[in-house]
Amino acid sequence: MKKFINNTDTLLAESLSGFARAHADIVQLNTQPHFVRRIKPTAPGKVALISGGGSGHEPLHTGLVGFGMLDAACPGQIFTSPTPDQMLAAAQAVENGGGVLFIVKNYAGDVMNFEIAAEMLDCPHETVLVSDDVSFPKTHSTGRRGVAGTLIVEKIVGAAAESGADLATCKALGDRVGLVTASMGVALSSCTVPALGKPTFDISDNEIEMGVGIHGERGRERLAISSATKIVEYLGRMIDDDLKPQKGQIALLHINGFGATPLMELHLIYELASNFWEKRGVNICRSLVGNYTTSLDMAGCSITLSLLDEELLRLWDAPVHTTALRWCC
Amino acid sequence: MKKFINNTDTLLAESLSGFARAHADIVQLNTQPHFVRRIKPTAPGKVALISGGGSGHEPLHTGLVGFGMLDAACPGQIFTSPTPDQMLAAAQAVENGGGVLFIVKNYAGDVMNFEIAAEMLDCPHETVLVSDDVSFPKTHSTGRRGVAGTLIVEKIVGAAAESGADLATCKALGDRVGLVTASMGVALSSCTVPALGKPTFDISDNEIEMGVGIHGERGRERLAISSATKIVEYLGRMIDDDLKPQKGQIALLHINGFGATPLMELHLIYELASNFWEKRGVNICRSLVGNYTTSLDMAGCSITLSLLDEELLRLWDAPVHTTALRWCC
């Protein structure tokens, strides 16, 4: 294992400290327990948006704390759910009369821990569960995993909360965005969790893992590597079959890098995916290309399509000012 | 070689097309010859800032085209200088009475091609040569290489040009920023150029390349891997010895990922580098952490310190709206 590291036990705390110091104009770090919050208090009556999950996916979620998105994020150890005390402390720190909305990726540990925290909360609260990964059918035993579409839910609900939407509205909106958002990923390489010190899975030089999870979980199938066009068509068909967009539908196309894939390749994937949906009459009116929901040092990417309407488009375009996503601040 | 690719001959063109489509609100692509320009014409009398270099370092330079930074960027083939016809066409497209400033990283091919283009220009023009890499002494035969500090030159000169500074002022400012900016990098792995299909250099599992160049050029020395703290102290000392900051000096600290190093590790490096200069009495008042001057899929990072004064700080903070860097737009 070759990484910049002092000690696997202190990596997360040292890195979070660096993150908070580098972005002290936007976030502050609480250390006991760990959570990241905006430096500006939540406006009175505004719904407090809180997310979290295992670390190793940065900038998700800590990098999405700030105006127009999250009020706080709870980072767990690498690929490990945060604990209820983190979520509870974050909620108590940022809730300001509007209630709390938890945005949770569908993984058993995250779901359980956010549920425990929710039970302990003494303010109005709701949870949006994100499960946008179409690599397994909706009937899969634990449901679909939550992956790169989570950022889109956080952005759109974040904009609504900022403009004064109440808790029930934010909850309904988050669920609605989840229903029109589908993602699927492909890995060219494994990732290496520092505490393990070796790759999470083995994959040979001519193989790719189609439908890989963001922690290196098994995908839908392992195939011989093929052209970028064929890879995009495979992922695109899975997403398109799930969302079944009509001709003329407006959509957001998000190409997400897993961490080790150059921007040049992500823009190639964007070009091919744009062509794929253009041929099907879909109007790709918004885009996001880059490393947002990463898997440590994994090479690979995911494609996310989110079907928009005028309301969702307006909320996507609304000002945002986080460390990883910012426009019109 | 495992990459998302259709054909090494078409990769750059397809990727640039995707880049321009994904960011059509900021840039437009010219294809014969290739250059990327802002969609908005240069204001009359404003100095036109143009940079360029081999591709494979994205988002540098195409991702830095936009309000407050570059007017145009000329991407060469991967790790290969662009040609004079690109620079000339870009200059003719964006020059609007204020003259042209070329910002060039110090590599023989780039220097030669920008010189040829400059000779062919029939408008006032100047060139700022960036050579911020302190891994070799200033007396090195071809001078020092231009690396991640180039972004800082482009940001600060871009802000000045936007606010109406004339060509001579922009040229002098760029040279001044170069003199107070020093960088050094370290590689944990090689990168793989698609057309070659194999790693640029061999490095064993327990070695790191100190002072590596952004194309995988040989560094200052090859060492056994050590703790992140020791690596930062090595790089920090080289930079500190070069810039010799006074106690109380304000500075910008830029931690740049080479492409395959997770944000978590870059924030660890930021934490340690902040500690390093804080102990020396330097006031790190601005920061930039992320993948900006990359080397395809290389694992590693560079540290850049830029000594600021009130003017440079104001120009760094001035609004910028590019695909890779944006604030206060």
XYZ file of C-alpha atoms in Angstrom:
658
model
C 0.000 0.000 0.000
C 1.397 3.400 -0.990
C -0.466 6.282 0.536
C 0.247 9.596 2.229
C -0.376 8.552 5.793
C 1.083 8.791 9.272
C -1.048 6.224 11.048
C -4.247 4.523 9.948
C -5.767 5.270 13.372
C -5.271 9.017 13.081
C -5.740 9.487 9.317
C -9.394 10.506 9.480
C -8.965 12.974 12.355
C -5.873 14.589 10.787
C -7.529 14.802 7.394
C -10.743 16.312 8.788
C -8.676 18.860 10.663
C -6.915 19.800 7.423
C -10.231 19.965 5.584
C -11.706 22.329 8.158
C -8.583 24.522 8.219
C -8.434 24.738 4.434
C -12.092 25.747 4.252
C -12.565 27.755 7.420
C -14.618 30.302 5.465
C -17.368 27.705 4.927
C -17.203 24.928 7.532
C -16.211 24.186 11.075
C -15.324 20.837 12.587
C -16.659 19.397 15.809
C -14.344 16.701 17.129
C -16.133 14.965 19.992
C -18.008 13.476 18.267
C -16.927 14.207 14.692
C -19.203 16.246 12.489
C -18.739 19.114 10.036
C -21.162 22.027 10.085
C -21.565 25.366 8.346
C -19.905 28.268 10.114
C -23.136 30.256 9.769
C -25.983 29.139 12.052
C -29.087 27.672 10.426
C -31.638 30.435 9.819
C -34.544 30.312 12.286
C -37.242 27.967 10.982
C -35.110 26.579 8.134
C -35.100 22.783 7.803
C -31.679 21.485 8.886
C -30.277 19.063 6.301
C -27.874 16.460 7.635
C -26.171 13.648 5.790
C -23.255 11.369 6.482
C -21.759 7.994 5.820
C -18.453 6.226 5.744
C -15.440 8.330 4.808
C -13.488 7.621 1.635
C -16.081 9.150 -0.700
C -14.872 12.756 -0.441
C -15.967 15.345 -1.289
C -19.288 13.595 -0.439
C -20.635 14.529 2.201
C -18.400 16.937 4.130
C -17.566 18.852 0.939
C -21.279 19.479 0.377
C -21.824 21.353 3.631
C -22.582 25.005 3.036
C -25.125 27.478 1.758
C -27.714 25.796 -0.457
C -26.862 22.228 0.536
C -26.156 20.498 3.850
C -26.174 22.095 7.279
C -23.990 19.320 8.650
C -22.342 16.041 7.673
C -21.234 13.117 9.839
C -18.162 11.276 8.578
C -17.708 7.685 9.743
C -14.438 5.811 9.628
C -13.443 4.774 6.098
C -16.303 2.833 4.464
C -17.964 2.524 7.905
C -21.196 4.139 9.019
C -21.001 7.069 11.403
C -22.561 6.447 14.818
C -25.850 7.798 16.207
C -24.078 10.090 18.685
C -22.511 11.943 15.737
C -25.869 12.414 14.027
C -27.558 13.441 17.261
C -24.851 15.962 18.148
C -24.918 17.380 14.612
C -28.703 17.714 14.733
C -28.605 19.416 18.125
C -25.948 21.812 16.846
C -27.708 22.931 13.672
C -31.449 22.470 14.248
C -33.098 25.844 14.656
C -36.848 25.335 14.776
C -37.413 23.934 11.280
C -36.803 20.286 12.128
C -34.195 17.908 10.761
C -34.060 16.058 7.476
C -31.602 13.161 7.324
C -30.414 12.248 3.821
C -29.146 8.668 3.944
C -27.563 6.397 1.349
C -29.175 2.965 1.440
C -26.616 0.814 3.291
C -27.657 -1.316 6.266
C -25.281 0.349 8.735
C -26.135 3.886 7.713
C -29.867 3.159 7.757
C -29.717 1.562 11.207
C -27.586 4.284 12.778
C -29.613 7.155 11.341
C -32.786 5.380 12.576
C -31.389 5.160 16.101
C -30.418 8.833 15.984
C -33.872 9.761 14.674
C -35.521 7.942 17.591
C -33.433 9.953 20.034
C -34.246 13.318 18.438
C -36.738 15.475 20.294
C -37.600 17.687 17.326
C -39.609 17.063 14.148
C -37.582 14.940 11.735
C -37.805 12.999 8.507
C -35.448 10.803 6.502
C -34.898 10.572 2.756
C -33.355 7.258 1.750
C -31.413 7.385 -1.514
C -31.175 4.186 -3.586
C -30.247 5.242 -7.096
C -27.935 2.379 -8.123
C -29.701 0.406 -10.862
C -27.087 -2.347 -11.046
C -29.420 -4.610 -9.084
C -33.207 -4.886 -9.522
C -35.561 -2.957 -7.246
C -36.570 -6.304 -5.714
C -33.031 -6.986 -4.426
C -33.139 -8.211 -0.794
C -31.653 -5.064 0.791
C -32.913 -2.706 -1.889
C -30.706 -0.721 -4.185
C -27.583 1.035 -2.973
C -27.342 4.808 -2.697
C -24.519 6.211 -4.826
C -23.703 9.359 -6.829
C -27.342 10.436 -7.169
C -27.217 11.374 -3.478
C -25.452 14.620 -4.373
C -28.341 15.576 -6.642
C -30.876 14.929 -3.887
C -28.778 17.013 -1.490
C -28.453 19.889 -3.968
C -32.110 20.093 -4.906
C -33.508 19.614 -1.403
C -30.840 21.984 -0.098
C -32.059 24.723 -2.425
C -35.663 24.157 -1.373
C -34.775 24.266 2.333
C -32.807 27.458 1.761
C -35.814 29.100 0.154
C -38.058 28.250 3.098
C -39.697 24.919 2.196
C -40.952 23.119 5.303
C -39.948 19.660 6.538
C -42.773 17.751 4.833
C -42.085 19.530 1.538
C -38.348 18.792 1.727
C -39.010 15.140 2.550
C -41.447 14.760 -0.357
C -39.079 16.570 -2.708
C -36.135 14.351 -1.722
C -38.203 11.222 -2.348
C -39.340 12.617 -5.694
C -35.781 13.399 -6.838
C -34.751 9.892 -5.804
C -37.453 8.386 -8.018
C -36.269 10.239 -11.141
C -32.550 9.650 -10.555
C -30.661 6.527 -11.596
C -26.962 5.689 -11.518
C -24.606 2.888 -12.413
C -20.850 2.555 -12.098
C -17.972 0.606 -13.556
C -14.606 -0.129 -11.972
C -11.329 -0.525 -13.799
C -9.435 -1.165 -10.575
C -10.080 -1.883 -6.927
C -9.551 0.613 -4.136
C -7.320 0.061 -1.098
C -8.664 0.768 2.380
C -5.706 2.051 4.453
C -6.464 -0.116 7.505
C -6.486 -3.248 5.329
C -3.470 -2.260 3.270
C -4.414 -4.299 0.219
C -6.927 -3.995 -2.621
C -10.553 -4.707 -1.671
C -10.945 -7.061 -4.610
C -8.809 -8.635 -7.322
C -9.417 -7.797 -10.934
C -7.252 -8.817 -13.849
C -5.654 -6.496 -16.375
C -8.329 -7.043 -19.019
C -11.429 -7.048 -16.832
C -13.907 -4.417 -15.631
C -16.564 -4.694 -12.904
C -19.928 -3.513 -14.246
C -22.254 -2.146 -11.580
C -19.560 -1.971 -8.894
C -20.538 -0.421 -5.562
C -18.788 2.637 -4.190
C -17.025 0.529 -1.568
C -15.876 -1.974 -4.156
C -18.896 -4.246 -3.709
C -19.514 -6.866 -6.348
C -21.298 -5.506 -9.397
C -23.732 -6.986 -11.850
C -21.125 -8.791 -13.900
C -17.477 -8.867 -14.741
C -16.662 -8.321 -18.386
C -13.630 -8.063 -20.609
C -12.643 -4.426 -21.067
C -14.178 -2.889 -24.186
C -14.330 0.496 -25.874
C -15.565 3.499 -23.935
C -18.543 3.654 -26.309
C -19.595 0.087 -25.460
C -19.160 0.704 -21.727
C -21.329 3.828 -21.926
C -23.986 1.977 -23.919
C -24.137 -0.771 -21.287
C -24.492 1.672 -18.391
C -26.753 3.980 -20.378
C -29.172 1.182 -21.295
C -29.473 0.057 -17.658
C -30.257 3.618 -16.569
C -32.538 4.326 -19.513
C -34.530 1.106 -18.964
C -35.058 2.138 -15.362
C -36.096 5.763 -15.890
C -37.763 5.362 -19.295
C -37.467 9.053 -20.243
C -39.897 10.399 -22.856
C -38.660 12.146 -25.973
C -38.105 15.835 -25.196
C -37.488 15.124 -21.489
C -34.988 17.542 -19.905
C -32.310 15.919 -17.779
C -29.160 16.422 -15.739
C -26.223 14.176 -16.696
C -23.655 13.583 -13.961
C -20.411 11.774 -14.757
C -18.752 10.922 -11.475
C -15.140 9.779 -11.154
C -14.284 7.213 -8.474
C -11.006 8.943 -7.650
C -8.214 7.746 -9.929
C -9.673 8.358 -13.377
C -8.391 11.467 -15.189
C -10.778 14.290 -16.039
C -9.903 13.718 -19.704
C -11.516 10.274 -19.568
C -14.522 11.566 -17.614
C -15.131 14.170 -20.315
C -14.879 11.443 -22.952
C -17.539 9.489 -21.029
C -19.658 12.661 -20.863
C -19.392 13.103 -24.635
C -20.460 9.513 -25.300
C -23.269 9.541 -22.721
C -24.581 12.827 -24.158
C -24.630 11.209 -27.581
C -26.412 8.146 -26.152
C -29.327 10.156 -24.737
C -29.429 12.704 -27.535
C -30.139 9.834 -29.926
C -33.057 8.880 -27.663
C -34.478 12.396 -27.777
C -33.481 13.355 -24.229
C -32.410 16.972 -23.778
C -29.325 17.033 -21.537
C -29.727 20.574 -20.229
C -27.449 20.418 -17.186
C -24.214 18.575 -16.445
C -21.778 17.799 -13.673
C -18.457 16.098 -14.449
C -15.809 15.343 -11.865
C -14.870 13.400 -8.755
C -17.745 13.871 -6.308
C -18.706 10.459 -4.902
C -15.371 8.719 -4.828
C -14.146 5.313 -3.686
C -10.706 6.234 -2.359
C -8.238 5.455 -5.167
C -10.505 3.370 -7.382
C -10.234 3.870 -11.156
C -13.652 3.995 -12.724
C -16.729 6.140 -12.952
C -20.470 6.187 -12.670
C -23.135 7.726 -14.853
C -26.176 9.345 -13.247
C -29.200 10.651 -15.097
C -31.748 12.763 -13.290
C -34.991 13.680 -15.048
C -35.826 17.301 -14.396
C -38.894 19.486 -14.627
C -39.029 23.270 -14.349
C -39.104 23.160 -10.532
C -36.182 20.746 -10.201
C -34.198 22.710 -12.789
C -34.738 25.948 -10.869
C -33.648 24.290 -7.619
C -30.568 22.750 -9.279
C -29.625 26.193 -10.611
C -30.177 27.938 -7.271
C -27.062 29.377 -5.598
C -24.796 26.951 -3.751
C -21.621 27.619 -1.830
C -19.881 24.521 -0.499
C -16.253 23.472 -0.790
C -16.967 21.059 -3.665
C -19.925 22.619 -5.455
C -20.459 26.309 -5.880
C -22.131 28.642 -8.268
C -23.856 32.019 -8.239
C -22.790 32.558 -4.651
C -3.356 -0.264 -19.717
C -6.918 0.123 -18.405
C -8.544 3.368 -19.420
C -11.861 4.629 -20.729
C -10.905 5.089 -24.344
C -12.090 4.395 -27.855
C -8.936 5.150 -29.786
C -5.748 6.900 -28.694
C -5.862 9.001 -31.880
C -9.318 10.417 -31.153
C -9.205 10.577 -27.334
C -8.221 14.242 -27.094
C -10.764 15.462 -29.658
C -13.615 13.437 -28.134
C -12.705 14.539 -24.628
C -12.454 18.218 -25.581
C -15.841 17.973 -27.269
C -17.305 16.514 -24.057
C -15.613 19.201 -21.983
C -17.067 21.981 -24.126
C -20.557 20.416 -24.144
C -20.537 19.917 -20.376
C -19.509 23.535 -19.800
C -21.215 25.335 -22.658
C -22.210 28.123 -20.255
C -18.535 29.105 -19.847
C -16.429 27.905 -22.793
C -16.552 27.135 -26.454
C -14.258 24.894 -28.437
C -12.561 25.709 -31.712
C -11.526 22.545 -33.516
C -9.332 23.575 -36.452
C -6.980 24.204 -34.804
C -7.910 23.195 -31.249
C -8.340 25.892 -28.643
C -10.840 26.625 -25.891
C -12.102 30.177 -25.394
C -14.624 31.978 -23.239
C -18.090 32.238 -24.736
C -18.111 35.946 -23.921
C -15.854 38.105 -26.118
C -12.902 39.829 -24.464
C -13.904 43.318 -23.335
C -12.488 46.046 -25.594
C -8.996 47.009 -24.418
C -8.704 44.157 -21.905
C -5.449 42.199 -22.058
C -6.171 38.741 -23.541
C -4.630 36.005 -21.367
C -3.716 32.821 -23.199
C -2.054 29.719 -21.838
C -1.642 26.171 -23.026
C 0.516 23.112 -22.893
C 0.342 19.385 -23.266
C -2.936 17.747 -22.313
C -3.119 15.314 -19.394
C -2.898 18.012 -16.704
C -6.627 18.803 -16.598
C -8.232 20.941 -15.338
C -5.093 23.016 -16.175
C -5.397 24.966 -18.575
C -8.745 24.500 -20.336
C -10.580 24.346 -16.998
C -9.169 27.770 -16.106
C -10.721 29.597 -19.053
C -13.437 31.984 -17.949
C -14.145 35.251 -16.194
C -11.228 36.337 -14.025
C -8.679 33.958 -15.515
C -7.788 32.899 -19.056
C -9.382 34.152 -22.253
C -8.227 31.051 -24.123
C -6.204 27.872 -23.681
C -4.428 25.744 -26.267
C -4.327 22.025 -25.481
C -1.572 19.984 -27.116
C -1.625 16.233 -27.468
C -0.995 14.421 -24.175
C 2.245 15.692 -22.597
C 3.117 17.383 -25.925
C 3.320 21.103 -26.593
C 0.543 22.710 -28.600
C 1.633 24.153 -31.937
C 2.053 27.820 -32.917
C -0.997 27.754 -35.199
C -3.176 26.991 -32.169
C -1.735 29.883 -30.175
C -1.978 32.246 -33.123
C -5.594 31.303 -33.875
C -6.513 31.618 -30.197
C -4.876 35.048 -30.000
C -6.626 36.243 -33.147
C -9.951 35.011 -31.771
C -9.790 36.678 -28.369
C -7.508 39.714 -28.732
C -9.589 42.891 -28.611
C -7.245 45.845 -28.502
C -5.498 45.197 -25.180
C -2.753 42.955 -26.527
C -1.945 39.342 -25.662
C -0.197 37.878 -22.632
C 1.027 34.323 -23.024
C 1.464 32.396 -19.762
C 3.865 29.537 -20.431
C 5.193 26.727 -18.255
C 8.940 26.395 -18.673
C 9.341 23.360 -20.954
C 11.490 23.553 -24.082
C 8.674 22.645 -26.497
C 6.158 25.046 -24.975
C 8.687 27.879 -24.840
C 9.728 27.376 -28.469
C 6.191 27.125 -29.834
C 4.881 30.120 -27.907
C 7.948 32.094 -29.119
C 7.167 31.236 -32.730
C 3.527 32.234 -32.234
C 4.594 35.487 -30.568
C 6.782 36.354 -33.551
C 3.811 35.875 -35.870
C 1.465 38.064 -33.804
C 0.758 41.509 -35.212
C -0.495 42.973 -31.934
C 1.305 43.982 -28.711
C 2.257 40.870 -26.742
C 4.264 39.690 -23.769
C 5.092 36.317 -22.242
C 5.266 35.255 -18.598
C 7.387 32.149 -18.129
C 6.516 30.136 -15.015
C 9.275 28.072 -13.399
C 8.155 27.367 -9.849
C 9.493 23.821 -9.364
C 12.277 23.994 -6.785
C 13.327 20.352 -7.138
C 16.295 21.489 -9.204
C 18.488 24.533 -8.539
C 17.890 27.794 -10.396
C 21.164 27.182 -12.243
C 19.854 23.973 -13.858
C 20.700 23.923 -17.595
C 17.144 24.411 -18.867
C 15.929 26.329 -15.819
C 13.268 25.145 -13.452
C 10.082 23.503 -14.658
C 6.695 25.212 -14.468
C 4.227 23.231 -12.389
C 1.245 23.856 -10.065
C 2.198 27.458 -9.328
C 1.085 28.293 -12.873
C -2.538 28.302 -11.704
C -1.702 30.970 -9.136
C -0.050 33.161 -11.763
C -3.071 32.726 -14.033
C -5.546 33.561 -11.237
C -3.766 36.678 -10.021
C -2.893 38.081 -13.443
C -6.392 37.145 -14.632
C -7.930 39.277 -11.895
C -5.677 42.202 -12.755
C -6.502 41.966 -16.461
C -10.198 41.813 -15.643
C -9.934 45.009 -13.632
C -8.258 46.879 -16.496
C -4.522 46.479 -15.907
C -2.565 47.058 -19.109
C -0.209 44.615 -20.828
C 2.987 45.860 -19.185
C 1.356 45.756 -15.755
C 0.056 42.210 -16.304
C 3.471 41.040 -17.530
C 5.250 42.572 -14.517
C 2.659 41.157 -12.137
C 2.986 37.654 -13.590
C 6.757 37.779 -13.227
C 6.383 39.032 -9.661
C 3.973 36.218 -8.683
C 6.376 33.705 -10.220
C 9.200 34.992 -8.032
C 7.240 34.503 -4.798
C 5.799 31.108 -5.727
C 7.572 27.788 -5.216
C 6.387 24.211 -5.660
C 7.654 20.695 -5.284
C 5.986 17.349 -5.912
C 6.305 13.723 -4.927
C 5.093 10.674 -6.839
C 3.883 7.426 -5.312
C 3.229 5.899 -8.722
C 3.912 6.559 -12.373
C 1.305 7.701 -14.857
C 0.436 5.916 -18.091
C 0.273 7.852 -21.352
C -2.491 6.224 -23.462
C -0.472 6.191 -26.693
C 2.377 4.360 -24.942
C 0.138 2.008 -22.998
C 2.604 1.405 -20.174
C 3.820 3.347 -17.136
C 6.203 6.217 -17.890
C 8.643 5.008 -15.234
C 9.099 2.042 -12.933
C 8.934 2.522 -9.206
C 8.916 -0.208 -6.601
C 6.279 -0.730 -3.934
C 8.301 0.945 -1.202
C 9.745 3.882 -3.135
C 8.684 7.460 -3.805
C 10.068 9.942 -6.342
C 10.871 13.235 -4.623
C 10.686 16.247 -6.927
C 8.982 14.375 -9.752
C 7.916 16.417 -12.778
C 4.287 16.615 -13.874
C 5.002 14.389 -16.867
C 6.754 11.820 -14.717
C 10.204 13.329 -15.228
C 12.975 12.206 -12.905
C 12.932 14.009 -9.587
C 15.611 15.063 -7.159
C 15.997 11.676 -5.539
C 14.247 8.405 -4.998
C 13.618 7.519 -1.368
C 12.018 4.778 0.639
C 8.435 5.690 1.488
C 8.124 7.384 4.859
C 5.418 8.992 6.979
C 3.329 11.809 5.548
C 4.895 14.135 8.103
C 8.427 13.342 6.892
C 7.408 13.756 3.254
C 5.854 17.153 3.996
C 8.947 18.241 5.938
C 11.177 17.331 2.993
C 9.061 19.219 0.456
C 8.394 22.056 2.882
C 12.091 22.607 3.603
C 12.934 22.761 -0.106
C 10.218 25.361 -0.690
C 10.997 27.294 2.482
C 14.729 27.435 1.657
C 13.859 28.877 -1.732
C 11.322 31.519 -0.678
C 12.775 32.318 2.766
C 9.542 33.782 4.143
C 9.805 36.229 7.053
C 7.916 35.661 10.278
C 4.409 37.102 9.933
C 4.441 36.696 6.143
C 0.962 35.960 4.708
C 0.834 33.128 2.198
C -1.353 30.941 0.030
C -0.869 27.188 0.477
C -1.878 25.040 -2.483
C -1.931 21.248 -2.159
C -2.277 19.824 -5.637
C -3.189 16.204 -6.350
C -1.620 14.527 -9.383
C -4.837 12.684 -10.212
C -5.092 9.407 -8.324
C -4.608 10.532 -4.723
C -7.791 10.751 -2.636
C -8.926 14.098 -1.258
C -8.616 12.608 2.232
C -4.843 12.282 1.766
C -4.559 15.753 0.224
C -6.284 17.247 3.266
C -3.878 15.316 5.517
C -0.992 16.867 3.553
C -2.633 20.290 3.942
C -2.884 19.797 7.704
C 0.779 18.834 7.983
C 2.014 21.576 5.645
C -0.017 24.162 7.577
C 1.640 22.973 10.773
C 5.053 23.141 9.088
C 4.730 26.813 8.142
C 2.802 27.826 11.234
C 5.811 26.693 13.301
C 7.965 28.991 11.148
C 5.687 31.955 11.801
C 4.096 32.041 8.335
C 0.415 32.993 8.281
C -1.373 30.675 5.842
C -4.294 32.948 5.024
C -5.548 31.293 1.830
C -5.688 27.696 0.645
C -6.465 25.575 -2.368
C -6.653 21.790 -2.061
C -7.548 19.452 -4.908
C -6.588 18.085 -8.296
C -5.699 21.098 -10.448
C -2.384 20.377 -12.185
C -2.608 16.653 -12.725
C -0.405 14.063 -14.368
C -3.040 11.741 -15.812
C -3.446 8.881 -13.322
C -0.339 9.491 -11.225
C -0.641 9.028 -7.451
C 1.119 11.826 -5.634
C 0.868 15.499 -4.917
C 2.724 18.763 -4.914
C 2.934 21.533 -2.375
C 2.979 25.152 -3.548
C 3.558 28.169 -1.333
C 2.925 31.629 -2.674
C 3.928 34.641 -0.601
C 1.206 37.257 -0.715
C 0.928 40.951 0.009
C -2.251 43.012 0.212
C -2.405 43.497 -3.557
C -1.863 39.827 -4.410
C -4.376 38.781 -1.742
C -7.006 41.108 -3.193
C -6.376 39.756 -6.694
C -6.519 36.131 -5.479
C -9.857 36.890 -3.786
C -11.309 38.663 -6.830
C -14.249 36.924 -8.525
C -13.470 34.008 -10.813
C -15.809 31.859 -12.859
C -14.144 28.993 -14.693
C -15.073 25.324 -14.799
C -12.451 24.360 -12.206
C -12.145 27.447 -10.026
C -15.007 29.704 -9.121
C -15.955 31.988 -6.317
C -17.966 35.167 -5.782
C -19.177 35.031 -9.342
